[in-house]
Amino acid sequence: MQALRENILRTVLSLLGVTIGIFSIIGVYTMVDSLESNIKGSLSSIGTNVIYVQKWPWFFGGGDYPWWRYFRRPEPKYEEFKYLKENLENAQAVAMMDFAGNVSCKKGNNSIEALCQGITYDFTEITEVPIVNGRYFAPQEVESGRNVGILGAEIADALFPSSDPIGQTFKMKGQNITVIGVQERKGKQIADFGGEPDQKVFIPFLSHKRIFSSGEPYGDIVLKGMDNDEGLFELEGEATGLLRTKRGLRPAEEDSFALNRPEAAAAALGQLFGTIRTSGFFIGLFSLLIGGFGIANIMFVSVKERTNIIGIQKSLGAKNFFILFQFLFESIFLCLIGGFFGILLVYILSFLPLGSLDIILSSGNILFGVFIASFIGIISGIIPAWQAARLDPVIAIRSK
């Protein structure tokens, strides 16, 4: 500590490389972990163990696939939803939904833009629709397509700021919608697959199609499978066979629909985040190498300045390993100081507001930072410590 205080500028500059390196690596890991957790949480909010029957796949095939063929695919129809609901044996629930964005909702002088989602009755079995005031749809309301709605928390606050919305009506696309329920407030999320729940209005699927489109009703069909991969694969195969039969596809013809699973999206995102972590590690590693050279320089100078003391210690019976570990510990200690400040910077930055993204410095990342700092300390100090341990005590005592 005395040597560090006497050469404070040299010490600070040497530790700066370790601090920046640990900050870069742990900062990237923390940001990626937080982002991945948020996105996967959003993916889980659209349902677990589910299959989406849609016109477009979430991920295209190889680059040579003629993507324009997707345009010729028909949209999943309400008739096909009813057919699957009646014939699927491996599905816990079958629902249908569709979206209409930026819809103006008005009540008196109050208005707000909302995302209107039409859903069938079983949608609540696909994903949770937490009601804090009022109730969920009745089967009769969904089947007959009545003009009733469930509001997100922000929509309810904007349209009915000082009164209970249950039983009241508001205007949407020229239609009077009666409020029967209000959703629990969920807050903003950085990745909102399907839209922010607080800014949604749920209405029966047939009401949605009557208000926002004409012709045969269509949308996305959602299948809820059993709580295991085997059951989900069986459901996927069964749904494929039934849809091909319903659409009259010949054996040689390719599917005219896509079966999308959120788990596939999560796996693809996991690979992407893994690449980002690896890139961040190697970027930070360059700073750590520079810091390691600085620590090694301090240790070489320290050995030279204390050669006389080393000789005295060895003449009094100090073993080589004692001298070795003495300098090796100093090197590790220096790197841990730099690593501590790097982790501290990440911790401080985690309190900065980044919209709806919550930055969380996990204990795993802290331990990883400590491990990396210790490893750099060992690499930086092993050669100077080895040289100090091999000094001849007589020659060392005579040095000045």
Short mmCIF file of C-alpha atoms in Angstrom, two decimals:
data_model
loop_
_atom_site.label_atom_id
_atom_site.label_comp_id
_atom_site.label_asym_id
_atom_site.label_seq_id
_atom_site.Cartn_x
_atom_site.Cartn_y
_atom_site.Cartn_z
CA MET A 1 0.00 0.00 0.00
CA GLN A 2 2.89 2.34 0.74
CA ALA A 3 4.38 1.68 -2.70
CA LEU A 4 1.01 2.36 -4.33
CA ARG A 5 0.61 5.66 -2.45
CA GLU A 6 4.12 6.80 -3.36
CA ASN A 7 3.41 6.24 -7.07
CA ILE A 8 -0.26 7.18 -7.16
CA LEU A 9 -0.28 8.41 -10.79
CA ARG A 10 1.42 5.25 -12.07
CA THR A 11 -0.97 3.13 -10.04
CA VAL A 12 -4.10 4.93 -11.28
CA LEU A 13 -3.04 4.74 -14.93
CA SER A 14 -2.21 1.04 -14.59
CA LEU A 15 -5.49 0.22 -12.86
CA LEU A 16 -7.47 2.25 -15.40
CA GLY A 17 -7.03 -0.40 -18.10
CA VAL A 18 -8.39 -3.14 -15.81
CA THR A 19 -11.27 -0.91 -14.72
CA ILE A 20 -12.28 -0.11 -18.31
CA GLY A 21 -11.92 -3.74 -19.37
CA ILE A 22 -14.06 -5.12 -16.55
CA PHE A 23 -16.57 -2.30 -17.07
CA SER A 24 -16.81 -3.13 -20.80
CA ILE A 25 -17.28 -6.87 -20.31
CA ILE A 26 -19.64 -6.77 -17.33
CA GLY A 27 -21.49 -3.78 -18.78
CA VAL A 28 -22.21 -5.63 -22.02
CA TYR A 29 -23.17 -8.82 -20.15
CA THR A 30 -25.49 -6.89 -17.85
CA MET A 31 -27.19 -5.01 -20.69
CA VAL A 32 -27.64 -8.17 -22.77
CA ASP A 33 -28.96 -10.18 -19.81
CA SER A 34 -31.45 -7.44 -18.94
CA LEU A 35 -32.59 -7.07 -22.54
CA GLU A 36 -32.89 -10.83 -23.02
CA SER A 37 -34.88 -11.21 -19.81
CA ASN A 38 -37.27 -8.45 -20.86
CA ILE A 39 -37.80 -9.82 -24.37
CA LYS A 40 -38.27 -13.41 -23.20
CA GLY A 41 -40.73 -12.16 -20.60
CA SER A 42 -42.65 -10.43 -23.38
CA LEU A 43 -42.59 -13.62 -25.45
CA SER A 44 -44.00 -15.59 -22.54
CA SER A 45 -46.80 -13.03 -22.22
CA ILE A 46 -48.17 -14.10 -25.62
CA GLY A 47 -48.53 -17.64 -24.39
CA THR A 48 -46.48 -20.70 -23.45
CA ASN A 49 -46.74 -24.06 -25.23
CA VAL A 50 -48.67 -22.40 -28.03
CA ILE A 51 -48.67 -22.58 -31.82
CA TYR A 52 -49.75 -19.66 -33.99
CA VAL A 53 -51.42 -20.58 -37.29
CA GLN A 54 -50.65 -17.68 -39.62
CA LYS A 55 -50.08 -16.75 -43.23
CA TRP A 56 -46.46 -15.67 -42.72
CA PRO A 57 -43.67 -17.57 -40.94
CA TRP A 58 -41.73 -15.68 -38.27
CA PHE A 59 -38.48 -16.88 -39.84
CA PHE A 60 -37.96 -17.46 -43.55
CA GLY A 61 -36.18 -20.52 -44.89
CA GLY A 62 -32.98 -20.46 -46.89
CA GLY A 63 -32.06 -17.48 -49.03
CA ASP A 64 -33.09 -19.33 -52.20
CA TYR A 65 -36.70 -19.72 -51.05
CA PRO A 66 -39.12 -17.77 -53.32
CA TRP A 67 -40.56 -15.51 -50.60
CA TRP A 68 -43.15 -14.10 -52.99
CA ARG A 69 -45.09 -17.36 -52.68
CA TYR A 70 -46.21 -16.24 -49.22
CA PHE A 71 -48.31 -13.52 -50.82
CA ARG A 72 -50.50 -16.14 -52.47
CA ARG A 73 -51.28 -17.87 -49.20
CA PRO A 74 -54.79 -17.33 -47.79
CA GLU A 75 -55.30 -15.85 -44.35
CA PRO A 76 -56.57 -18.26 -41.64
CA LYS A 77 -60.36 -17.98 -41.63
CA TYR A 78 -62.92 -18.09 -38.86
CA GLU A 79 -64.42 -21.18 -40.49
CA GLU A 80 -61.02 -22.92 -40.16
CA PHE A 81 -60.83 -21.88 -36.52
CA LYS A 82 -64.21 -23.53 -35.84
CA TYR A 83 -63.08 -26.63 -37.73
CA LEU A 84 -59.87 -26.95 -35.68
CA LYS A 85 -61.73 -26.29 -32.43
CA GLU A 86 -64.15 -29.11 -33.16
CA ASN A 87 -61.60 -31.67 -34.41
CA LEU A 88 -58.30 -31.14 -32.58
CA GLU A 89 -57.73 -33.79 -29.91
CA ASN A 90 -54.31 -32.68 -28.61
CA ALA A 91 -55.19 -29.04 -27.93
CA GLN A 92 -56.07 -27.68 -24.51
CA ALA A 93 -57.58 -24.58 -26.10
CA VAL A 94 -58.11 -23.06 -29.55
CA ALA A 95 -58.60 -19.31 -29.97
CA MET A 96 -58.61 -16.72 -32.74
CA MET A 97 -57.53 -13.09 -32.66
CA ASP A 98 -56.88 -10.06 -34.83
CA PHE A 99 -55.52 -6.54 -34.32
CA ALA A 100 -56.41 -3.01 -35.34
CA GLY A 101 -53.89 -0.38 -34.30
CA ASN A 102 -54.16 3.37 -33.67
CA VAL A 103 -57.90 3.31 -33.13
CA SER A 104 -59.43 6.47 -31.67
CA CYS A 105 -61.54 5.85 -28.56
CA LYS A 106 -63.73 8.70 -27.31
CA LYS A 107 -65.86 9.41 -24.27
CA GLY A 108 -67.19 12.94 -24.16
CA ASN A 109 -64.20 15.30 -24.36
CA ASN A 110 -61.74 12.50 -23.54
CA SER A 111 -60.01 10.54 -26.29
CA ILE A 112 -57.01 8.24 -26.70
CA GLU A 113 -55.41 6.09 -29.40
CA ALA A 114 -55.66 2.37 -28.61
CA LEU A 115 -54.78 -1.02 -30.01
CA CYS A 116 -58.03 -2.93 -30.48
CA GLN A 117 -57.74 -6.71 -30.33
CA GLY A 118 -60.55 -9.03 -31.26
CA ILE A 119 -60.48 -12.35 -29.41
CA THR A 120 -62.58 -15.48 -29.04
CA TYR A 121 -63.69 -16.84 -25.68
CA ASP A 122 -60.81 -19.33 -25.18
CA PHE A 123 -58.18 -16.59 -25.54
CA THR A 124 -57.97 -16.33 -21.74
CA GLU A 125 -56.77 -19.97 -21.68
CA ILE A 126 -53.95 -19.12 -24.11
CA THR A 127 -52.61 -16.14 -22.17
CA GLU A 128 -53.66 -14.50 -18.94
CA VAL A 129 -56.08 -11.57 -19.09
CA PRO A 130 -56.03 -10.32 -15.48
CA ILE A 131 -59.23 -8.42 -14.66
CA VAL A 132 -59.11 -6.06 -11.65
CA ASN A 133 -62.51 -4.47 -12.19
CA GLY A 134 -65.54 -6.08 -13.81
CA ARG A 135 -65.44 -9.44 -15.62
CA TYR A 136 -64.29 -11.35 -18.68
CA PHE A 137 -66.50 -11.99 -21.74
CA ALA A 138 -69.40 -14.40 -21.50
CA PRO A 139 -69.56 -17.13 -24.20
CA GLN A 140 -72.83 -15.67 -25.52
CA GLU A 141 -71.25 -12.23 -25.96
CA VAL A 142 -68.40 -13.68 -28.00
CA GLU A 143 -70.55 -15.96 -30.17
CA SER A 144 -73.06 -13.21 -31.00
CA GLY A 145 -70.40 -10.53 -31.46
CA ARG A 146 -71.81 -7.99 -29.01
CA ASN A 147 -70.25 -4.55 -28.65
CA VAL A 148 -68.64 -5.08 -25.26
CA GLY A 149 -65.02 -4.42 -24.33
CA ILE A 150 -62.28 -4.93 -21.75
CA LEU A 151 -60.01 -1.91 -21.35
CA GLY A 152 -56.31 -1.66 -20.57
CA ALA A 153 -55.42 0.44 -17.53
CA GLU A 154 -54.22 3.48 -19.50
CA ILE A 155 -57.30 3.45 -21.73
CA ALA A 156 -59.61 3.30 -18.71
CA ASP A 157 -57.77 6.17 -16.98
CA ALA A 158 -57.92 8.34 -20.11
CA LEU A 159 -61.59 7.76 -20.96
CA PHE A 160 -62.98 7.59 -17.43
CA PRO A 161 -60.58 9.61 -15.25
CA SER A 162 -63.01 10.24 -12.39
CA SER A 163 -65.63 7.51 -12.61
CA ASP A 164 -66.04 3.74 -12.65
CA PRO A 165 -65.98 2.63 -16.31
CA ILE A 166 -67.94 -0.59 -15.76
CA GLY A 167 -71.28 -0.38 -17.53
CA GLN A 168 -70.44 2.86 -19.33
CA THR A 169 -70.01 3.21 -23.10
CA PHE A 170 -67.43 4.88 -25.35
CA LYS A 171 -67.18 5.47 -29.08
CA MET A 172 -64.83 3.48 -31.30
CA LYS A 173 -65.05 3.65 -35.08
CA GLY A 174 -68.55 5.11 -34.75
CA GLN A 175 -69.75 2.20 -32.58
CA ASN A 176 -70.85 2.32 -28.95
CA ILE A 177 -68.80 -0.14 -26.88
CA THR A 178 -69.98 -1.08 -23.39
CA VAL A 179 -67.20 -1.57 -20.84
CA ILE A 180 -67.46 -4.85 -18.91
CA GLY A 181 -63.93 -5.09 -17.49
CA VAL A 182 -60.61 -3.33 -16.85
CA GLN A 183 -57.24 -5.11 -17.00
CA GLU A 184 -54.61 -5.04 -14.30
CA ARG A 185 -51.90 -2.43 -14.92
CA LYS A 186 -48.73 -4.09 -16.28
CA GLY A 187 -46.50 -1.13 -17.11
CA LYS A 188 -44.30 -0.56 -20.12
CA GLN A 189 -42.03 -3.20 -21.60
CA ILE A 190 -39.13 -2.66 -23.98
CA ALA A 191 -40.38 -5.41 -26.28
CA ASP A 192 -44.15 -5.49 -26.63
CA PHE A 193 -45.11 -8.47 -28.76
CA GLY A 194 -48.77 -7.97 -29.50
CA GLY A 195 -48.79 -4.45 -28.06
CA GLU A 196 -48.71 -2.99 -24.57
CA PRO A 197 -51.50 -4.50 -22.44
CA ASP A 198 -52.24 -1.14 -20.77
CA GLN A 199 -53.03 0.42 -24.15
CA LYS A 200 -55.32 -2.32 -25.44
CA VAL A 201 -59.05 -2.73 -25.87
CA PHE A 202 -60.31 -6.31 -26.08
CA ILE A 203 -63.59 -6.93 -27.90
CA PRO A 204 -65.22 -10.15 -29.22
CA PHE A 205 -63.61 -11.39 -32.44
CA LEU A 206 -66.77 -11.16 -34.55
CA SER A 207 -67.41 -7.62 -33.31
CA HIS A 208 -63.87 -6.71 -34.31
CA LYS A 209 -64.31 -8.06 -37.85
CA ARG A 210 -67.69 -6.35 -38.24
CA ILE A 211 -66.27 -2.98 -37.14
CA PHE A 212 -62.89 -3.01 -38.88
CA SER A 213 -63.26 -5.17 -42.00
CA SER A 214 -65.75 -6.60 -44.43
CA GLY A 215 -66.04 -10.01 -46.02
CA GLU A 216 -65.17 -13.36 -44.49
CA PRO A 217 -63.59 -12.96 -41.02
CA TYR A 218 -59.94 -13.95 -40.74
CA GLY A 219 -57.07 -13.57 -38.29
CA ASP A 220 -54.51 -15.62 -36.35
CA ILE A 221 -55.49 -19.00 -34.91
CA VAL A 222 -53.75 -19.85 -31.63
CA LEU A 223 -53.46 -23.44 -30.37
CA LYS A 224 -52.63 -24.27 -26.77
CA GLY A 225 -50.76 -27.56 -26.45
CA MET A 226 -50.00 -29.90 -23.58
CA ASP A 227 -47.34 -28.88 -21.05
CA ASN A 228 -44.55 -30.88 -22.70
CA ASP A 229 -42.64 -30.85 -25.99
CA GLU A 230 -44.00 -34.23 -27.07
CA GLY A 231 -47.59 -33.03 -26.78
CA LEU A 232 -46.75 -29.85 -28.68
CA PHE A 233 -45.19 -31.81 -31.55
CA GLU A 234 -48.27 -34.05 -31.70
CA LEU A 235 -50.49 -30.97 -31.80
CA GLU A 236 -48.38 -29.46 -34.59
CA GLY A 237 -48.67 -32.63 -36.67
CA GLU A 238 -52.41 -32.96 -36.05
CA ALA A 239 -53.07 -29.29 -36.89
CA THR A 240 -51.03 -29.60 -40.09
CA GLY A 241 -53.04 -32.62 -41.24
CA LEU A 242 -56.41 -31.04 -40.45
CA LEU A 243 -55.56 -27.73 -42.15
CA ARG A 244 -54.26 -29.48 -45.27
CA THR A 245 -57.48 -31.49 -45.41
CA LYS A 246 -59.63 -28.40 -44.86
CA ARG A 247 -57.83 -26.49 -47.61
CA GLY A 248 -57.85 -29.44 -50.00
CA LEU A 249 -54.08 -29.60 -50.49
CA ARG A 250 -52.70 -32.52 -52.49
CA PRO A 251 -49.89 -34.63 -50.96
CA ALA A 252 -47.29 -33.10 -53.30
CA GLU A 253 -48.32 -29.51 -52.54
CA GLU A 254 -46.54 -27.51 -49.88
CA ASP A 255 -48.34 -26.09 -46.85
CA SER A 256 -50.24 -22.87 -47.48
CA PHE A 257 -49.92 -21.78 -43.85
CA ALA A 258 -47.24 -21.30 -41.21
CA LEU A 259 -47.14 -22.81 -37.72
CA ASN A 260 -45.11 -20.43 -35.54
CA ARG A 261 -43.91 -21.09 -31.99
CA PRO A 262 -42.62 -18.44 -29.55
CA GLU A 263 -39.97 -20.93 -28.38
CA ALA A 264 -38.35 -20.78 -31.83
CA ALA A 265 -38.17 -16.99 -31.61
CA ALA A 266 -36.66 -17.23 -28.13
CA ALA A 267 -34.02 -19.71 -29.38
CA ALA A 268 -33.07 -17.41 -32.27
CA LEU A 269 -32.81 -14.45 -29.91
CA GLY A 270 -30.67 -16.54 -27.57
CA GLN A 271 -28.17 -17.15 -30.38
CA LEU A 272 -28.12 -13.44 -31.20
CA PHE A 273 -27.51 -12.45 -27.59
CA GLY A 274 -24.78 -15.09 -27.32
CA THR A 275 -23.00 -13.48 -30.26
CA ILE A 276 -23.29 -10.05 -28.65
CA ARG A 277 -21.87 -11.39 -25.37
CA THR A 278 -18.91 -12.93 -27.17
CA SER A 279 -18.22 -9.72 -29.08
CA GLY A 280 -18.43 -7.67 -25.90
CA PHE A 281 -16.04 -10.04 -24.13
CA PHE A 282 -13.34 -9.72 -26.79
CA ILE A 283 -13.76 -5.94 -26.99
CA GLY A 284 -13.27 -5.68 -23.22
CA LEU A 285 -10.42 -8.18 -23.38
CA PHE A 286 -8.26 -5.69 -25.29
CA SER A 287 -8.63 -3.17 -22.46
CA LEU A 288 -7.86 -5.89 -19.94
CA LEU A 289 -4.66 -6.83 -21.81
CA ILE A 290 -3.52 -3.20 -21.71
CA GLY A 291 -4.34 -3.09 -18.01
CA GLY A 292 -2.52 -6.38 -17.51
CA PHE A 293 0.64 -4.95 -19.07
CA GLY A 294 0.35 -1.98 -16.70
CA ILE A 295 0.03 -4.27 -13.69
CA ALA A 296 2.99 -6.35 -14.88
CA ASN A 297 5.03 -3.16 -15.20
CA ILE A 298 4.19 -2.19 -11.61
CA MET A 299 5.21 -5.65 -10.41
CA PHE A 300 8.54 -5.63 -12.25
CA VAL A 301 9.33 -2.21 -10.76
CA SER A 302 8.16 -3.41 -7.34
CA VAL A 303 10.48 -6.44 -7.49
CA LYS A 304 13.41 -4.21 -8.45
CA GLU A 305 12.70 -1.68 -5.69
CA ARG A 306 12.37 -4.40 -3.03
CA THR A 307 15.17 -6.72 -4.09
CA ASN A 308 17.09 -5.91 -0.87
CA ILE A 309 14.03 -6.75 1.25
CA ILE A 310 13.58 -10.02 -0.65
CA GLY A 311 17.18 -10.95 0.14
CA ILE A 312 16.66 -10.22 3.85
CA GLN A 313 13.46 -12.30 3.90
CA LYS A 314 15.16 -15.26 2.21
CA SER A 315 18.17 -15.02 4.56
CA LEU A 316 15.77 -15.26 7.50
CA GLY A 317 14.35 -18.51 6.11
CA ALA A 318 11.57 -17.38 3.74
CA LYS A 319 10.85 -20.10 1.18
CA ASN A 320 10.59 -19.47 -2.56
CA PHE A 321 6.84 -20.08 -2.56
CA PHE A 322 6.42 -17.43 0.15
CA ILE A 323 8.13 -14.82 -2.03
CA LEU A 324 6.23 -16.05 -5.09
CA PHE A 325 2.81 -15.82 -3.45
CA GLN A 326 3.70 -12.49 -1.84
CA PHE A 327 4.11 -10.77 -5.23
CA LEU A 328 1.40 -12.83 -6.92
CA PHE A 329 -1.06 -11.74 -4.25
CA GLU A 330 -0.10 -8.11 -4.84
CA SER A 331 -0.78 -8.47 -8.57
CA ILE A 332 -4.17 -10.11 -7.96
CA PHE A 333 -5.00 -7.48 -5.36
CA LEU A 334 -4.24 -4.66 -7.81
CA CYS A 335 -6.43 -6.23 -10.50
CA LEU A 336 -9.26 -6.77 -8.00
CA ILE A 337 -9.11 -3.07 -7.12
CA GLY A 338 -9.45 -2.20 -10.81
CA GLY A 339 -12.20 -4.79 -11.23
CA PHE A 340 -14.06 -3.44 -8.21
CA PHE A 341 -14.20 0.05 -9.72
CA GLY A 342 -15.31 -1.39 -13.07
CA ILE A 343 -18.16 -3.32 -11.44
CA LEU A 344 -19.02 -0.27 -9.33
CA LEU A 345 -19.39 1.82 -12.50
CA VAL A 346 -21.77 -0.78 -13.97
CA TYR A 347 -23.77 -0.79 -10.73
CA ILE A 348 -24.04 3.02 -10.73
CA LEU A 349 -25.10 3.09 -14.39
CA SER A 350 -27.79 0.50 -13.68
CA PHE A 351 -29.72 3.24 -11.87
CA LEU A 352 -29.87 5.45 -14.97
CA PRO A 353 -33.36 5.55 -16.54
CA LEU A 354 -33.39 3.69 -19.87
CA GLY A 355 -37.06 3.89 -20.73
CA SER A 356 -38.85 0.68 -19.86
CA LEU A 357 -35.66 -1.41 -19.69
CA ASP A 358 -34.68 -2.39 -16.14
CA ILE A 359 -30.92 -2.89 -15.83
CA ILE A 360 -30.07 -5.52 -13.22
CA LEU A 361 -26.48 -6.36 -12.25
CA SER A 362 -26.71 -10.03 -11.35
CA SER A 363 -24.54 -11.80 -8.80
CA GLY A 364 -23.36 -14.14 -11.56
CA ASN A 365 -21.95 -11.23 -13.56
CA ILE A 366 -20.28 -9.82 -10.42
CA LEU A 367 -18.59 -13.16 -9.73
CA PHE A 368 -17.57 -13.40 -13.38
CA GLY A 369 -15.97 -9.95 -13.15
CA VAL A 370 -14.09 -10.96 -10.01
CA PHE A 371 -12.89 -14.15 -11.71
CA ILE A 372 -11.67 -12.30 -14.81
CA ALA A 373 -9.87 -9.67 -12.69
CA SER A 374 -8.19 -12.41 -10.62
CA PHE A 375 -7.16 -14.29 -13.74
CA ILE A 376 -5.58 -11.16 -15.26
CA GLY A 377 -3.81 -10.60 -11.93
CA ILE A 378 -2.30 -14.10 -12.05
CA ILE A 379 -1.19 -13.71 -15.68
CA SER A 380 0.28 -10.26 -15.04
CA GLY A 381 2.11 -11.15 -11.85
CA ILE A 382 3.35 -14.69 -12.39
CA ILE A 383 6.59 -13.77 -14.22
CA PRO A 384 7.68 -10.96 -11.84
CA ALA A 385 6.78 -13.13 -8.83
CA TRP A 386 8.74 -16.07 -10.29
CA GLN A 387 11.78 -13.85 -10.83
CA ALA A 388 11.56 -12.54 -7.25
CA ALA A 389 11.31 -16.08 -5.85
CA ARG A 390 14.44 -17.22 -7.75
CA LEU A 391 16.67 -14.38 -6.53
CA ASP A 392 19.88 -15.38 -4.76
CA PRO A 393 19.65 -14.03 -1.18
CA VAL A 394 23.29 -12.89 -1.04
CA ILE A 395 23.11 -11.00 -4.34
CA ALA A 396 19.71 -9.59 -3.41
CA ILE A 397 20.93 -8.21 -0.04
CA ARG A 398 23.90 -6.48 -1.72
CA SER A 399 21.62 -4.72 -4.26
CA LYS A 400 20.74 -1.06 -3.78
#
